[in-house]
CSV table of C-alpha atoms and ligand atoms in Angstrom, one decimal:
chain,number,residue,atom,x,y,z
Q,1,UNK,CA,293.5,75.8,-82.3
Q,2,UNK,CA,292.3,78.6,-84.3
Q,3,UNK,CA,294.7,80.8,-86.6
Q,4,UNK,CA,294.4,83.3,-89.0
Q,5,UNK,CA,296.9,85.7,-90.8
Q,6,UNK,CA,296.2,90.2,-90.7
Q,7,UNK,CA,295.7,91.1,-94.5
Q,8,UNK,CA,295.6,94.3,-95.9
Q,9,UNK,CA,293.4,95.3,-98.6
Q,10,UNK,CA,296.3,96.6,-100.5
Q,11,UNK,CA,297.7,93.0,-100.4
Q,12,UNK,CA,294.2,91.7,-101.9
Q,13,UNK,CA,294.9,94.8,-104.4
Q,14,UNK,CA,298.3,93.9,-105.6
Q,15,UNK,CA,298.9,90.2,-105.2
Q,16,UNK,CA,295.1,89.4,-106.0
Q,17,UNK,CA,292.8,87.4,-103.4
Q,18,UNK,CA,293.3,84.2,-105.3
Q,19,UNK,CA,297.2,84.2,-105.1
Q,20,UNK,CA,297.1,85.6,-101.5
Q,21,UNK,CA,294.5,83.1,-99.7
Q,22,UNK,CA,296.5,80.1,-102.0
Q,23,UNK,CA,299.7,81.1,-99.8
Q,24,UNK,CA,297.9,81.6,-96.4
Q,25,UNK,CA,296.0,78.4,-97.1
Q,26,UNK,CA,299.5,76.6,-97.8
Q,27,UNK,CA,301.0,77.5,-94.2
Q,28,UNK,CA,297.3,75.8,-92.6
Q,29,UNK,CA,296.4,79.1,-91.3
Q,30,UNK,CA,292.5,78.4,-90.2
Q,31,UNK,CA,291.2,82.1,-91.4
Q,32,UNK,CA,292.4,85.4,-93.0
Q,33,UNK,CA,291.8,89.0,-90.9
Q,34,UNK,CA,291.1,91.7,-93.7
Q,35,UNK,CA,291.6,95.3,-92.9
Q,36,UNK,CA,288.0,96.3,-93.7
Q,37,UNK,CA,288.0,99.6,-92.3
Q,38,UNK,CA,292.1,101.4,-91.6
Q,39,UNK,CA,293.9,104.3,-90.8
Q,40,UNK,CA,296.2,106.2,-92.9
Q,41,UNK,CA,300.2,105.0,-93.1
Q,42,UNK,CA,303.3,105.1,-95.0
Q,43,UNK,CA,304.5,101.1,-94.8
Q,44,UNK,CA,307.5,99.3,-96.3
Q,45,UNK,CA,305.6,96.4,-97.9
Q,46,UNK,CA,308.7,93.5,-99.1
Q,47,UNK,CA,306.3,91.5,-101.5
Q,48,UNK,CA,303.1,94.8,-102.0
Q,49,UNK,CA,302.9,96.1,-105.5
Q,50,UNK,CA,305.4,98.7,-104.5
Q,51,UNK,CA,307.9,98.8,-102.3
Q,52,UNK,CA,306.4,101.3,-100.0
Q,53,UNK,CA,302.8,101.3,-99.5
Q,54,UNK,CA,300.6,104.5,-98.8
Q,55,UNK,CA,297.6,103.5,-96.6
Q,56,UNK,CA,294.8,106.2,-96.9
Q,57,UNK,CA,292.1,106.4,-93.6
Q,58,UNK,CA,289.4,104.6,-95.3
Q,59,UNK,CA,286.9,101.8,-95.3
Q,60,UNK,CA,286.9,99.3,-97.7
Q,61,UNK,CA,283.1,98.6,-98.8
Q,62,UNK,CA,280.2,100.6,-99.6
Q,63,UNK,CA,278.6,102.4,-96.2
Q,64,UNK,CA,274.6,101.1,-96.1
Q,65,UNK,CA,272.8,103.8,-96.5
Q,66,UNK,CA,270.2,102.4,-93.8
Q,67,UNK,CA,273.2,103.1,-91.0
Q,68,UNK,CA,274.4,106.0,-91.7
Q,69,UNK,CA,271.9,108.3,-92.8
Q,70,UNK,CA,270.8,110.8,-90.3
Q,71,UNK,CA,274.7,110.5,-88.5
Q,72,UNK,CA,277.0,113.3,-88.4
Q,73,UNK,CA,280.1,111.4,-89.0
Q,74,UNK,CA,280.1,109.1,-92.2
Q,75,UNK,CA,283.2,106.4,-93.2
Q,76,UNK,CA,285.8,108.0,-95.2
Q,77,UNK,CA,285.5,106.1,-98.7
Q,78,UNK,CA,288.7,103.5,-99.2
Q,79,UNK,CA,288.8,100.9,-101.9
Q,80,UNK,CA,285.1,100.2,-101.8
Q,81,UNK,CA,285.4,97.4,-104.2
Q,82,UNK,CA,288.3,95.5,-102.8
Q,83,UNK,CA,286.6,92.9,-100.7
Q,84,UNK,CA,284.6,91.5,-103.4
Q,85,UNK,CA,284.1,88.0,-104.0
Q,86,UNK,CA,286.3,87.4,-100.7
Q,87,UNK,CA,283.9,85.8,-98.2
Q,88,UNK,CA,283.4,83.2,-101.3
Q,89,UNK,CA,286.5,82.5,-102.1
Q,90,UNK,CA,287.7,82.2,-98.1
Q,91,UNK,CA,284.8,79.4,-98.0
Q,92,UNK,CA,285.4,77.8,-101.2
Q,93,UNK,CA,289.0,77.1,-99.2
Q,94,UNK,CA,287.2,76.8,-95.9
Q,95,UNK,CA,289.4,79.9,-94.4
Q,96,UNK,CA,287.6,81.5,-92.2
Q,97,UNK,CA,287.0,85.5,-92.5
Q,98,UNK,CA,287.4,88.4,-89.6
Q,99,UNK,CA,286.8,92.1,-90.4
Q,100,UNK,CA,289.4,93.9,-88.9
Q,101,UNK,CA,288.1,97.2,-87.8
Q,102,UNK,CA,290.4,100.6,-87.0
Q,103,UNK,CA,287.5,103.0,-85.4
Q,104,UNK,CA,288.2,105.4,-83.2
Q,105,UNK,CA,291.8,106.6,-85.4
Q,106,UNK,CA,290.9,108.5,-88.5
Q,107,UNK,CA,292.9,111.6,-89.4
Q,108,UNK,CA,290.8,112.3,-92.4
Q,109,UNK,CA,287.3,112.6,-90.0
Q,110,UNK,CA,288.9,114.4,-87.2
Q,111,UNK,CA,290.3,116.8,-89.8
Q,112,UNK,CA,286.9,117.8,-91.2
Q,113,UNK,CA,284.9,117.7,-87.6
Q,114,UNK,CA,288.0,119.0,-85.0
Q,115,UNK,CA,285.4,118.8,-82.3
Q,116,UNK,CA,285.3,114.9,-82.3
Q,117,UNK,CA,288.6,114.5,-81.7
Q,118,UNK,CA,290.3,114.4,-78.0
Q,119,UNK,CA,291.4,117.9,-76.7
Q,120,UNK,CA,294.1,118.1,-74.2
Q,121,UNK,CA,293.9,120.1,-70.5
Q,122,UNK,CA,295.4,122.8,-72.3
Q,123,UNK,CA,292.2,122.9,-74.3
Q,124,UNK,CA,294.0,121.9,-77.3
Q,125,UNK,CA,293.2,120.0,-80.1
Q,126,UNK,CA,296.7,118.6,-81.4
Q,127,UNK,CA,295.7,114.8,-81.9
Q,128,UNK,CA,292.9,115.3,-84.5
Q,129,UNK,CA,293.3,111.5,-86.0
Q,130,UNK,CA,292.2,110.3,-82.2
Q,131,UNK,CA,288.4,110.8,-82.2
Q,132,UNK,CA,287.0,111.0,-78.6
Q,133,UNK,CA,285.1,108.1,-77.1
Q,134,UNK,CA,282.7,110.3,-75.0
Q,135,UNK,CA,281.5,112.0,-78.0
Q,136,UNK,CA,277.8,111.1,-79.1
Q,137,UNK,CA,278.9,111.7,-82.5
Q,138,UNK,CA,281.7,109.3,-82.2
Q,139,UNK,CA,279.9,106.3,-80.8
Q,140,UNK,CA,277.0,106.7,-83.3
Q,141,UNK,CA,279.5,105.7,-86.1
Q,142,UNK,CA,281.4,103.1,-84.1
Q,143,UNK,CA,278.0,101.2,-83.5
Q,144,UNK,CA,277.1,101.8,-87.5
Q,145,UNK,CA,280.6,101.1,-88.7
Q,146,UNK,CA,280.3,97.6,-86.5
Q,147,UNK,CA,277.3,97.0,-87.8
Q,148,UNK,CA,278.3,97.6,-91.3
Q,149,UNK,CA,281.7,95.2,-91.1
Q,150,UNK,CA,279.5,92.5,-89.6
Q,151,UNK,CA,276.9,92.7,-92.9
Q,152,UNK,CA,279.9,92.0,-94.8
Q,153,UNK,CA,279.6,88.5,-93.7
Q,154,UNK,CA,282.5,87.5,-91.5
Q,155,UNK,CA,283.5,85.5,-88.4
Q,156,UNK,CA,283.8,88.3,-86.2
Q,157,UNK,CA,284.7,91.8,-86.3
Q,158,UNK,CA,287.9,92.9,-85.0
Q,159,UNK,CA,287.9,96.2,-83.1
Q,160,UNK,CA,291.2,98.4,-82.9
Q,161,UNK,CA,291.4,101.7,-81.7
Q,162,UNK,CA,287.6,101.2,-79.5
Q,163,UNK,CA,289.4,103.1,-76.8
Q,164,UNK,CA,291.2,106.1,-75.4
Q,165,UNK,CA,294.5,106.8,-77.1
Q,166,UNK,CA,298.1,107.8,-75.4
Q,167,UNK,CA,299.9,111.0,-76.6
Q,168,UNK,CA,301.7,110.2,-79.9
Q,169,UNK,CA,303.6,113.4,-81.1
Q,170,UNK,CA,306.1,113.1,-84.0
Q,171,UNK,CA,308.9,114.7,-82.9
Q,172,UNK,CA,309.8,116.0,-78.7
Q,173,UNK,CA,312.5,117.4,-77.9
Q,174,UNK,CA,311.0,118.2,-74.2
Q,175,UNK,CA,312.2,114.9,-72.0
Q,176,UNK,CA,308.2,113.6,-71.4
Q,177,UNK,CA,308.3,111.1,-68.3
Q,178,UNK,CA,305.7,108.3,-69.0
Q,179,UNK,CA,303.4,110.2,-66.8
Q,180,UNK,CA,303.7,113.6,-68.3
Q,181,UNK,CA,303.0,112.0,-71.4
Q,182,UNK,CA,299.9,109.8,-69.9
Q,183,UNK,CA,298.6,113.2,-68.6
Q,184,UNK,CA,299.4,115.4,-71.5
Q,185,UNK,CA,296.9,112.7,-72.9
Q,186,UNK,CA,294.0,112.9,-71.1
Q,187,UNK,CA,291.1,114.2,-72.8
Q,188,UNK,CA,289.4,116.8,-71.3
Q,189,UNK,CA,286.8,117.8,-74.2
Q,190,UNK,CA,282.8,118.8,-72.8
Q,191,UNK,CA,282.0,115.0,-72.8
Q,192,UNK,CA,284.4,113.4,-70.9
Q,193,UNK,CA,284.4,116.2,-68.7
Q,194,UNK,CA,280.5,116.1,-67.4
Q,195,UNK,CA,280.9,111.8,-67.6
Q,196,UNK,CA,283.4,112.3,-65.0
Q,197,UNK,CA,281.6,114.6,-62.9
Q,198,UNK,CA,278.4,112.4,-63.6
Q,199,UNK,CA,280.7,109.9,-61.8
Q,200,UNK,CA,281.5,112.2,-59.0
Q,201,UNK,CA,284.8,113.3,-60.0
Q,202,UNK,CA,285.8,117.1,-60.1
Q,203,UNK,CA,286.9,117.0,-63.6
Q,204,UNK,CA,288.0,120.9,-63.4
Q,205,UNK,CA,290.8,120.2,-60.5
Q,206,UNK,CA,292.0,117.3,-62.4
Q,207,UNK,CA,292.3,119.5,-65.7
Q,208,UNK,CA,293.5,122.4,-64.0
Q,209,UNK,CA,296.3,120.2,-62.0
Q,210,UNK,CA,297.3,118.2,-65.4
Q,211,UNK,CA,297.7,121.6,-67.2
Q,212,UNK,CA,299.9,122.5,-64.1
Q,213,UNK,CA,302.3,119.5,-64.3
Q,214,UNK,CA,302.6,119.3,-67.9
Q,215,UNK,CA,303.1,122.8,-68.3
Q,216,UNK,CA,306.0,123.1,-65.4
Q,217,UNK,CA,307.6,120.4,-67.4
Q,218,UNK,CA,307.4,122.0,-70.7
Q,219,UNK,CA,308.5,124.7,-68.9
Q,220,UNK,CA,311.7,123.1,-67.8
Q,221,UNK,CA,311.0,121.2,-64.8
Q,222,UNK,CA,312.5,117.9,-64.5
Q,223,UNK,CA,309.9,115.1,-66.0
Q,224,UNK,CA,308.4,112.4,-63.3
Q,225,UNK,CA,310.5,109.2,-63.3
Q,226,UNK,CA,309.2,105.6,-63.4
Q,227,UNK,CA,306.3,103.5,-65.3
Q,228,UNK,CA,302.9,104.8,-65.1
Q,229,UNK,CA,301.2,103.1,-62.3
Q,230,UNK,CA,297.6,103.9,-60.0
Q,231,UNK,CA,300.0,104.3,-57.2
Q,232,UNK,CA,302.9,106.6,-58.7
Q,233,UNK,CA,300.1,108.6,-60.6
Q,234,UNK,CA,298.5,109.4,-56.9
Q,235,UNK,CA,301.2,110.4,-55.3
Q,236,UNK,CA,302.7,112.6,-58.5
Q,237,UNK,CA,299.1,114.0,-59.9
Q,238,UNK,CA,297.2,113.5,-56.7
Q,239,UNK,CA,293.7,111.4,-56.1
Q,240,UNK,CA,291.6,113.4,-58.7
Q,241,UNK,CA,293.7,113.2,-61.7
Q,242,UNK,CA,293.7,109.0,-60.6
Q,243,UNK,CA,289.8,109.3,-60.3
Q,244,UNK,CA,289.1,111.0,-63.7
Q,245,UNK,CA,291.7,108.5,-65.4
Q,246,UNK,CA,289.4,106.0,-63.8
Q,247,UNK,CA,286.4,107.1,-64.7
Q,248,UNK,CA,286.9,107.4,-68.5
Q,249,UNK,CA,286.5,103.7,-68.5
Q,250,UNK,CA,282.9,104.1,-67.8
Q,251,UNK,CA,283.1,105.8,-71.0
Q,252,UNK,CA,285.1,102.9,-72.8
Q,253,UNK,CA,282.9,100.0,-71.0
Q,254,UNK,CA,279.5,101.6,-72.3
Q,255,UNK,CA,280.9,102.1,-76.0
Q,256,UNK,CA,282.6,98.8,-76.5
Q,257,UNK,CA,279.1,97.3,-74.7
Q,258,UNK,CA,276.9,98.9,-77.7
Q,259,UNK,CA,279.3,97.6,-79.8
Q,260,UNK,CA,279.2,94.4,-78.9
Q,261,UNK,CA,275.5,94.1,-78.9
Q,262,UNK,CA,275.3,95.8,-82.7
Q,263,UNK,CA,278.1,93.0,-84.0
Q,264,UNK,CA,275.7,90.4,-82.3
Q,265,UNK,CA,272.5,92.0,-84.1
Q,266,UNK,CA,274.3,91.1,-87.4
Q,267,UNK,CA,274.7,87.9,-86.5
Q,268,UNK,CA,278.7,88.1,-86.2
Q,269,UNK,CA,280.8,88.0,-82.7
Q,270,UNK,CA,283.0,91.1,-81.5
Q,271,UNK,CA,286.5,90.4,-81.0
Q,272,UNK,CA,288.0,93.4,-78.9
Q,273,UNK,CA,291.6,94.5,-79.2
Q,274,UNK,CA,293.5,97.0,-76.9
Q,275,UNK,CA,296.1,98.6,-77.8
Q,276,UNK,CA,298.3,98.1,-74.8
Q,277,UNK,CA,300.7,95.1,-75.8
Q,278,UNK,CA,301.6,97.8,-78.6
Q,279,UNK,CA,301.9,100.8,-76.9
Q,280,UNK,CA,304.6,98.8,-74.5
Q,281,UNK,CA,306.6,96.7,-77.1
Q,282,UNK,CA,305.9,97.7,-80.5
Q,283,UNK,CA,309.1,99.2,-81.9
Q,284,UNK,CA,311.4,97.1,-80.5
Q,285,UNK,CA,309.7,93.9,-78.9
Q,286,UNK,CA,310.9,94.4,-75.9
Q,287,UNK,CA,307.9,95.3,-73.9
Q,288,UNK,CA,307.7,97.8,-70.5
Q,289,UNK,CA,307.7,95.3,-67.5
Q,290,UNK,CA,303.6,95.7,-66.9
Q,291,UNK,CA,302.0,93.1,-68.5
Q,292,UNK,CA,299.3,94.1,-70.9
Q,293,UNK,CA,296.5,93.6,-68.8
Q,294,UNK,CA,297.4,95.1,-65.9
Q,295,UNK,CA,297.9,98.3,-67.9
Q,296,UNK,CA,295.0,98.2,-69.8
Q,297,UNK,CA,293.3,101.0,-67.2
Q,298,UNK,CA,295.6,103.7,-68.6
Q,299,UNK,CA,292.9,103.8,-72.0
Q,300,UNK,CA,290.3,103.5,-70.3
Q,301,UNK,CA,289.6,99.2,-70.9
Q,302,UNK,CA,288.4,97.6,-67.8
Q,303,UNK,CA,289.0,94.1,-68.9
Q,304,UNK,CA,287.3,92.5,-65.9
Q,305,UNK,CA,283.8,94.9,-66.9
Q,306,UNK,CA,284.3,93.7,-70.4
Q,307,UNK,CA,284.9,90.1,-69.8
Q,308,UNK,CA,281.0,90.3,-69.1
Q,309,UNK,CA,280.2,91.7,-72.3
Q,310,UNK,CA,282.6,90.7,-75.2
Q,311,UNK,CA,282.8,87.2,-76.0
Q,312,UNK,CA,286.8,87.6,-77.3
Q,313,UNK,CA,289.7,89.3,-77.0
Q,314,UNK,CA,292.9,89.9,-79.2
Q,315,UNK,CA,296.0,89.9,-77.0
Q,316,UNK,CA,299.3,92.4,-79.2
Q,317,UNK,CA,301.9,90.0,-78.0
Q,318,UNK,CA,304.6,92.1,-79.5
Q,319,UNK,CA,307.4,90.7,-77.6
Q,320,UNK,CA,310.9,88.5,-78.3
Q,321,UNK,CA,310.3,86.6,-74.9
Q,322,UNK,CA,308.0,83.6,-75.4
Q,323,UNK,CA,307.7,83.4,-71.2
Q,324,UNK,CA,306.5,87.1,-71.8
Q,325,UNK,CA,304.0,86.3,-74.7
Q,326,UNK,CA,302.4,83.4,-71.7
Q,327,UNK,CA,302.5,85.7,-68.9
Q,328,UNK,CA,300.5,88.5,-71.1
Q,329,UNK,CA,297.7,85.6,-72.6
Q,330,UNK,CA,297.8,84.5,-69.0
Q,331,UNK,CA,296.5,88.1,-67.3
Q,332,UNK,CA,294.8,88.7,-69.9
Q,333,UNK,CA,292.6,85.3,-69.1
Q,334,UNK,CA,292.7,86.1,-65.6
Q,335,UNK,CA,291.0,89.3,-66.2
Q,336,UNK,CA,288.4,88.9,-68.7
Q,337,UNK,CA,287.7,85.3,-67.7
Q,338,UNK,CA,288.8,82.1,-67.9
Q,339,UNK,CA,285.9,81.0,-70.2
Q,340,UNK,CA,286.3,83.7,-73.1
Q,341,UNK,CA,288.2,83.5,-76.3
Q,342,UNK,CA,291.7,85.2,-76.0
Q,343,UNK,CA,293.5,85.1,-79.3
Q,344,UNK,CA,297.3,85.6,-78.9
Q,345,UNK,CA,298.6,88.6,-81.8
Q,346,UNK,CA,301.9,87.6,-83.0
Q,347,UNK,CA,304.2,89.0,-85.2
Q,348,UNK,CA,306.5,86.2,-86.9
Q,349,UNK,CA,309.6,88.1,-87.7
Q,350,UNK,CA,311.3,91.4,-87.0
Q,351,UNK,CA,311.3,93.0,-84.0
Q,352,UNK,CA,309.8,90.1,-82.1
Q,353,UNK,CA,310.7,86.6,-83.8
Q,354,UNK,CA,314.6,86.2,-85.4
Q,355,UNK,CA,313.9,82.4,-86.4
Q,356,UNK,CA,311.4,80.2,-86.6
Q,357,UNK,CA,312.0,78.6,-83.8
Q,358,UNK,CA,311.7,81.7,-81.7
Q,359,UNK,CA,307.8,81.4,-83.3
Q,360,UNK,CA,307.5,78.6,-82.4
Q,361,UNK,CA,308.1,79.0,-78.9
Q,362,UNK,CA,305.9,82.1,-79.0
Q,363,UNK,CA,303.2,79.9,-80.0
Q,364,UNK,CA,303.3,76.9,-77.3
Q,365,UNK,CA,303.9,79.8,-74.8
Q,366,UNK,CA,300.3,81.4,-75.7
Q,367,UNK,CA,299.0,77.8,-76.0
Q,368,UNK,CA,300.3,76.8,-72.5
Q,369,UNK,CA,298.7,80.0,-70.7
Q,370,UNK,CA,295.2,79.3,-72.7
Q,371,UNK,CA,295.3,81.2,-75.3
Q,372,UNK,CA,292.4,79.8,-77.8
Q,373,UNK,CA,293.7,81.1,-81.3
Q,374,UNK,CA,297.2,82.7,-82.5
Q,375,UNK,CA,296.8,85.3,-85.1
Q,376,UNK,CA,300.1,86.8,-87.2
Q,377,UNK,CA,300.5,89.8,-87.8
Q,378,UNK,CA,300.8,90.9,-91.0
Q,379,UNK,CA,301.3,89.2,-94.4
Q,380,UNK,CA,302.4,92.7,-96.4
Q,381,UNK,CA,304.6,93.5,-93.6
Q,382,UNK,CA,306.7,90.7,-93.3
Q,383,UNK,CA,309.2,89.0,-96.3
Q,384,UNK,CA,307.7,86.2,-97.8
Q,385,UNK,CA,310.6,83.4,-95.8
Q,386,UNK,CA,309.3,85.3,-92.3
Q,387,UNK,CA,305.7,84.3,-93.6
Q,388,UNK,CA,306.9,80.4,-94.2
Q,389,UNK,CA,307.8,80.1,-90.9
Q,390,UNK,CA,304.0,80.2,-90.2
Q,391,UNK,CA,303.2,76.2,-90.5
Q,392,UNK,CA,305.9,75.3,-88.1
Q,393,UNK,CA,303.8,77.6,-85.7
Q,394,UNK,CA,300.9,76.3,-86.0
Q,395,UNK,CA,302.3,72.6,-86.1
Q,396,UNK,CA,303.0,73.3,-82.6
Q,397,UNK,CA,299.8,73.9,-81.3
Q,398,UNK,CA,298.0,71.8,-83.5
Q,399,UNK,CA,294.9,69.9,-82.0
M,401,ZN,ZN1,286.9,113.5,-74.7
């Protein structure tokens, strides 16, 4: 079964690629997932070179000029050296080497070009780190930043953030129901707007009735109760709210299409990743009942379309339940295919895993439903004795 561990570059920075890949080649991890391109945090890091690691939005190598000359919107310069000499030494250890790619969250672009980002039916523009799919701009740098992760030589290249994004504010004191906050997250800028009504939708009554909703509930009203689903969104936000929502993943299925076909050009394979799995259980592990498939719609990934046109997926199993982790790689398989690659995401320590053996679990449960690979998430994250409990993981599903 394949493996591999998420790196950061700022582990490669501070422990050095020779002392990290030793250790991840110790637990019999198969390959190493370096966050080529990321977006900005603040991230308690046990074993980092301090104790608290800022992450700038950046991408870590130098842009070719032969992709992005002539494009509006240009990767925001990281740590352009840190990835040297990796694809050599990954192979001189036969570890195999993924380009894990953040590319539709990034603060620092949506900061200098506002109108890329998503803009809410109020016609705001709160969330400038989420850039907006629809835009022309937008999906011209997602195909060159693709393409310029693949020339760096790896396996595949891991997309995050290649979709729609829900509403994440920092602080509400205004009780949100889930789906006031889906709506409130709906982007309603020029592009999605005329796809939608390409599509037959009438983008301006769902605008207008998602401004009325939200706003009555910012107003005081009492929030909508219960899980976001295509039936309680009809009856709460009525059919053409349900039909825009649908139709941005036109949008999605198109982009992450190009995408593929521009990671296939350079001769690497596109691994896509939704964001769902986190969405439902990442601060806690303790997932919203929908399983991460089924809820996939709500950022605009049709997993059945894309089964057609991405050769793997990365399933977030961020979740204490092993039975869960199954029944997510399970849908997930169901959807996209039986016959692609689904890689199971797990984290091997807090919130999801409190022993090894709880990994371990975690890891025959993915097995058992089909999954083809288990991937950990992340070494700077996690202590180093969270870390060890790695090769009792993969021990499991060995063969
Ligand atoms: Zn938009």
């Amino acid at each position: 079964m394949d493996s591999s561990v998420y790196v950061f570059v700022e582990d490669l920075r501070g422990e050095g690629v020779e002392r990290v890949l030793d250790r991840i080649s110790a637990y019999g991890v198969a390959g190493v997932t370096v966050g080529a391109v990321h977006h900005a945090a603040r991230d308690v890091t046990p074993h980092g070179l301090s104790r608290l690691t800022i992450r700038r939005d950046g991408a870590h190598l130098v842009p070719p000029a032969d992709l992005f000359s002539g494009l509006r919107l240009t990767p925001t310069a990281g740590h352009q050296d840190a990835l040297d000499g990796l694809r050599a030494a990954c192979t001189a250890r036969g570890l195999k080497l993924h380009g894990w790619t953040v590319f539709l969250r990034n603060a620092t672009i949506g900061e200098a070009h506002p109108d890329v980002s998503v803009r809410d039916c109020f016609g705001d523009r709160g969330a400038l780190a989420y850039l907006c799919p629809a835009h022309p701009d937008v999906r011209d740098y997602a195909v060159a930043l693709a393409r310029a992760v693949a020339r760096l030589g790896v396996d595949s290249v891991v997309a995050e953030s290649l979709h729609f994004t829900p509403l994440k504010p920092q602080r509400s004191f205004v009780p949100l129901g889930p789906m006031d906050a889906y709506l409130f997250g709906l982007c309603f800028c020029d592009y999605c707007m005329r796809r939608a009504t390409d599509l037959g939708v009438n983008a301006e009554v769902a605008r207008d009735e998602c401004a009325r909703i939200v706003g009555s509930v910012l107003a005081g009203d009492p929030p909508a109760q219960g899980e976001v689903t295509r039936a309680a969104l009809t009856a709460y936000a009525g059919p053409e709210v349900v039909a825009y929502a649908r139709a941005r993943s036109e949008t999605v299925t198109t982009l992450v299409s190009e995408v593929a076909s521009a990671v296939a050009d350079e001769g690497s394979k596109l691994v896509f990743v939704d964001s769902t799995g986190a969405v439902k259980g990442y601060t806690d592990g303790l997932p919203t009942p929908g399983l991460a498939a089924h809820d996939a719609w709500q950022l605009g990934v049709d997993l059945v379309a894309l089964g057609d046109l991405v050769p793997a997926f990365g399933v977030l199993a961020y979740a204490r339940d092993a039975a869960r982790v199954a029944d997510d790689v399970g849908a997930y398989l169901r959807s996209v295919g039986k016959d692609r690659e689904v890689r199971a995401v797990l984290r091997p320590g807090f919130p999801d895993s409190d022993s090894a053996d709880r990994l371990v679990a975690k890891a025959r449960g993915a097995k058992a439903a089909g999954a083809a690979a288990v991937d950990f998430y992340a070494y700077g994250l996690m202590p180093y004795p969270v870390l060890e409990r790695i090769p009792a993981a993969l021990a499991e599903v060995k063969g």
